[in-house]
XYZ file of C-alpha atoms in Angstrom:
327
model
C 153.554 31.852 248.391
C 151.486 33.161 251.283
C 150.328 30.495 253.748
C 146.818 31.142 255.028
C 144.247 29.235 257.051
C 140.634 29.404 255.972
C 137.988 28.266 258.435
C 134.547 27.302 257.252
C 132.307 26.164 260.102
C 134.348 23.842 262.310
C 136.782 22.868 259.557
C 140.094 24.668 258.992
C 141.730 24.488 255.595
C 145.415 25.450 255.189
C 146.460 26.589 251.732
C 149.248 28.463 249.976
C 147.811 31.536 248.280
C 149.812 33.240 245.513
C 151.410 36.565 246.452
C 151.697 37.523 242.784
C 151.077 36.137 239.314
C 154.711 34.975 239.392
C 153.760 32.446 242.078
C 151.537 30.624 239.600
C 153.111 27.934 237.460
C 152.820 28.521 233.724
C 149.846 26.208 233.264
C 147.879 27.781 236.125
C 148.758 31.321 235.032
C 147.474 30.546 231.541
C 144.343 28.907 232.954
C 143.592 31.843 235.266
C 144.172 34.446 232.583
C 142.077 32.533 230.079
C 139.277 32.211 232.643
C 139.282 35.942 233.308
C 139.703 37.313 229.817
C 138.655 34.504 227.503
C 135.627 34.828 225.294
C 134.557 35.875 221.884
C 136.180 38.754 220.118
C 139.747 39.511 219.143
C 140.544 42.350 221.510
C 143.558 42.056 223.777
C 141.838 42.912 227.030
C 138.490 42.437 228.698
C 137.618 44.070 232.002
C 134.175 42.545 232.553
C 135.058 39.427 234.509
C 132.382 38.325 236.923
C 132.120 37.111 240.519
C 131.528 33.629 239.127
C 134.993 33.700 237.568
C 136.557 34.934 240.814
C 134.877 32.113 242.718
C 136.159 29.606 240.158
C 139.731 30.847 240.620
C 139.336 30.763 244.402
C 138.170 27.155 244.333
C 141.215 26.305 242.216
C 143.570 27.978 244.713
C 141.856 26.175 247.603
C 141.999 22.890 245.681
C 138.444 22.186 246.677
C 135.336 20.930 244.904
C 132.759 23.590 243.918
C 130.163 21.403 245.648
C 131.665 22.606 248.928
C 130.066 25.998 248.228
C 126.590 24.484 248.444
C 127.455 22.729 251.713
C 128.985 25.927 253.071
C 125.914 27.968 252.142
C 123.592 25.376 253.676
C 125.583 25.424 256.923
C 125.242 29.220 257.122
C 121.497 29.008 256.541
C 121.113 26.433 259.292
C 123.149 28.442 261.785
C 121.632 31.829 260.870
C 118.074 31.175 259.615
C 117.299 34.872 259.051
C 120.634 36.155 257.771
C 122.351 33.006 256.515
C 122.608 34.180 252.922
C 124.235 37.456 253.963
C 126.676 35.649 256.267
C 127.592 33.186 253.514
C 128.284 35.938 250.965
C 130.399 37.912 253.449
C 132.441 34.838 254.388
C 132.855 33.963 250.709
C 134.103 37.482 249.955
C 136.666 37.243 252.773
C 137.911 33.917 251.416
C 138.173 35.336 247.886
C 140.198 38.282 249.193
C 142.533 35.998 251.146
C 143.032 33.578 248.256
C 143.343 36.074 245.392
C 144.728 39.173 247.123
C 148.097 38.696 245.425
C 146.516 38.635 241.965
C 144.054 41.519 242.309
C 143.865 44.982 243.754
C 140.683 44.901 245.803
C 138.880 48.256 245.733
C 136.141 48.816 248.302
C 133.650 51.661 248.057
C 132.101 51.865 251.522
C 129.599 54.557 250.544
C 128.262 52.603 247.588
C 128.662 49.287 249.380
C 130.487 47.857 246.369
C 133.746 45.980 245.856
C 135.784 46.049 242.657
C 138.684 43.905 241.491
C 141.531 45.043 239.245
C 144.113 42.576 237.987
C 147.577 43.305 239.360
C 150.372 43.687 236.862
C 152.973 41.655 238.739
C 153.793 38.836 236.347
C 157.459 39.207 235.383
C 158.159 35.595 234.363
C 157.499 35.043 230.682
C 155.420 32.042 229.673
C 156.923 32.195 226.168
C 160.707 32.812 226.280
C 160.930 31.841 222.615
C 158.569 31.431 219.677
C 158.997 29.459 216.465
C 157.730 30.172 212.966
C 157.845 27.322 210.463
C 157.394 27.714 206.728
C 157.214 25.040 204.042
C 158.711 26.087 200.688
C 156.369 25.716 197.703
C 156.760 22.394 195.920
C 157.267 22.344 192.193
C 155.463 19.783 190.074
C 157.102 16.344 190.184
C 159.869 17.694 192.414
C 160.657 16.210 195.856
C 159.368 18.263 198.777
C 161.767 20.741 200.320
C 162.372 20.577 204.060
C 160.430 22.991 206.244
C 162.337 25.955 207.643
C 161.947 27.026 211.255
C 163.040 30.418 212.576
C 163.190 30.980 216.337
C 162.417 34.347 217.886
C 163.676 35.094 221.387
C 162.222 37.316 224.102
C 164.222 39.416 226.575
C 164.930 37.861 229.942
C 162.333 37.754 232.687
C 161.693 41.198 234.135
C 163.217 42.746 230.961
C 166.540 42.403 232.753
C 168.697 42.562 229.633
C 167.226 45.398 227.583
C 168.952 48.614 226.595
C 167.705 52.116 227.245
C 166.783 52.460 223.568
C 164.825 49.220 223.568
C 163.025 50.171 226.762
C 161.959 53.541 225.353
C 160.880 51.957 222.063
C 158.800 49.250 223.769
C 157.328 51.546 226.416
C 156.232 54.016 223.721
C 154.429 51.293 221.763
C 152.704 50.026 224.894
C 151.615 53.519 225.924
C 150.274 54.178 222.416
C 148.359 50.902 222.572
C 146.809 51.912 225.897
C 145.817 55.317 224.537
C 144.341 54.079 221.260
C 143.258 50.518 222.011
C 144.466 49.547 218.532
C 145.918 46.033 218.480
C 148.451 46.903 215.785
C 150.566 48.612 218.439
C 150.424 45.547 220.690
C 151.540 43.409 217.726
C 154.403 45.820 217.051
C 155.368 45.679 220.724
C 155.633 41.882 220.599
C 157.547 42.118 217.313
C 160.011 44.553 218.903
C 160.567 42.284 221.911
C 160.875 38.985 220.024
C 163.777 38.951 217.612
C 165.812 36.286 215.808
C 169.080 35.160 217.319
C 172.441 36.428 216.145
C 174.608 34.018 214.122
C 176.002 31.365 216.426
C 179.778 31.527 216.882
C 182.206 30.120 219.417
C 182.597 33.543 221.004
C 178.831 33.930 221.349
C 178.535 30.509 222.973
C 181.495 31.111 225.305
C 180.072 34.462 226.448
C 176.500 33.152 226.766
C 175.622 35.559 223.967
C 176.849 38.489 226.081
C 173.590 38.255 228.017
C 171.257 38.641 225.035
C 171.219 36.368 221.994
C 168.720 38.499 220.065
C 169.448 40.537 216.984
C 169.710 44.225 217.997
C 166.653 46.437 217.727
C 168.493 49.658 216.948
C 169.198 49.942 213.203
C 166.928 46.935 212.592
C 163.679 48.811 213.249
C 162.323 48.143 209.741
C 162.147 44.448 210.635
C 159.587 45.158 213.356
C 156.770 45.761 210.860
C 157.714 42.558 209.053
C 157.564 40.509 212.261
C 154.351 42.249 213.368
C 152.571 40.588 210.421
C 153.609 37.197 211.816
C 152.551 38.219 215.321
C 149.065 39.028 214.032
C 148.657 35.358 213.026
C 149.455 34.053 216.519
C 146.697 32.831 218.873
C 145.118 35.752 220.694
C 145.637 34.181 224.118
C 149.391 33.941 223.498
C 149.547 37.574 222.427
C 147.479 38.695 225.421
C 149.707 36.831 227.858
C 152.870 38.343 226.366
C 151.439 41.868 226.659
C 150.288 41.086 230.214
C 153.821 39.914 231.080
C 155.340 43.035 229.535
C 152.950 45.234 231.528
C 154.094 43.503 234.730
C 157.756 44.082 233.860
C 157.052 47.713 233.024
C 155.264 48.180 236.348
C 158.206 46.661 238.231
C 160.689 49.006 236.523
C 158.486 52.046 237.160
C 158.210 51.165 240.849
C 161.981 50.720 241.090
C 162.584 54.246 239.727
C 159.720 56.406 241.037
C 161.702 59.618 240.590
C 161.970 58.978 236.866
C 158.493 57.601 236.199
C 156.049 60.235 237.371
C 152.565 58.988 238.135
C 149.572 60.408 236.316
C 148.846 63.916 237.544
C 152.345 64.545 238.884
C 154.465 67.371 237.551
C 156.971 65.912 235.098
C 159.095 69.028 235.311
C 158.783 70.822 232.004
C 157.956 69.892 228.417
C 157.600 66.194 227.632
C 159.658 65.255 224.569
C 159.224 61.523 225.055
C 161.913 58.885 225.057
C 163.715 60.436 222.093
C 164.134 63.670 224.040
C 165.429 61.728 227.028
C 168.075 60.032 224.896
C 169.184 63.348 223.422
C 169.442 64.990 226.840
C 171.482 62.124 228.257
C 173.768 62.085 225.231
C 174.228 65.844 225.576
C 175.620 65.357 229.088
C 178.272 62.982 227.744
C 177.862 60.774 230.826
C 177.587 57.625 228.717
C 179.303 58.918 225.601
C 177.562 59.907 222.390
C 174.025 59.140 221.251
C 174.755 55.577 220.079
C 176.611 54.696 223.259
C 173.843 56.185 225.383
C 171.150 54.276 223.475
C 173.008 50.990 223.995
C 173.395 51.446 227.744
C 171.602 49.022 230.008
C 168.414 50.807 231.016
C 169.264 50.616 234.743
C 172.425 52.672 234.284
C 170.494 55.531 232.733
C 167.561 55.368 235.161
C 169.890 55.269 238.161
C 171.709 58.339 236.829
C 168.428 60.170 236.276
C 167.289 59.288 239.805
C 170.522 60.711 241.197
C 170.087 63.905 239.182
C 166.535 64.234 240.513
C 167.915 63.924 244.060
C 170.391 66.699 243.263
C 167.608 68.887 241.877
C 165.420 68.395 244.933
C 168.335 69.112 247.257
C 169.115 72.301 245.350
C 165.475 73.416 245.623
C 165.565 72.860 249.390
C 168.753 74.861 249.678
C 167.321 77.735 247.630
C 164.148 77.702 249.741
C 166.256 77.988 252.920
C 168.118 80.964 251.515
C 164.888 82.723 250.572
C 163.591 82.341 254.133
C 166.670 84.035 255.583
């Protein structure tokens, strides 16, 4: 948390402002997200949140009563009779930026005299590490009721720390398709790919802490994704939105950690783009991690670190060739 002091008139107010969405406890994160994106409709995202919502979040961070705003505005009007309203709005904007700077990218257009706010994707702690689906078997006439059956579905660890290269490529592709099309079916499939039932519990699994991931594998179980996506579509929209928001934060963190692998929009990706399938085939062809199956099951960081190193080698070779041409 970022400790800041906010001074309004002669009173100083010390608060802890969040440096990221991870600094918010689960209840507050859900409240903030719901405040920003809640409303009618069934779409996953809304980008038309208003200044009123930003002020509401700021008051929550400051732990102060909204009535203080009226007192604050009145004080500005008394001190600056001609320009009090302008002074109040400028001071309020500064307070909003200080309180919410960790949650939003603040974009200022000096020429237009406008300020925009874009939510930061920096939530890597999952609000829903597991989900349950309960079904009640149909009851036959005059027969005693059968007990309900509950199946638990588990998410990857916070920050996607325990996913394989194959799973990363699969999930990233679904997310990117969702962004391109805006069709919620791809977001539902993404959640269905991330949340999977646990493997059968054995003594070995318990002793090894499930080898770091208790979920059923994704590879070779892909047909189950469509089946689970139907269940996902019945979940509350807010839950689904928050899971996608969390995934986007994890994806952003991984991309920032490996900038030489994840080229930003407009950058030269270095040749034809064959997607994640092409990447797997190229890595398998090198034999660095074994065959295709072994490569797919590698922890994503192993593969991305290797690719970063190869990019360093390529850039060094280009520099060397450029030196030789100058001679």
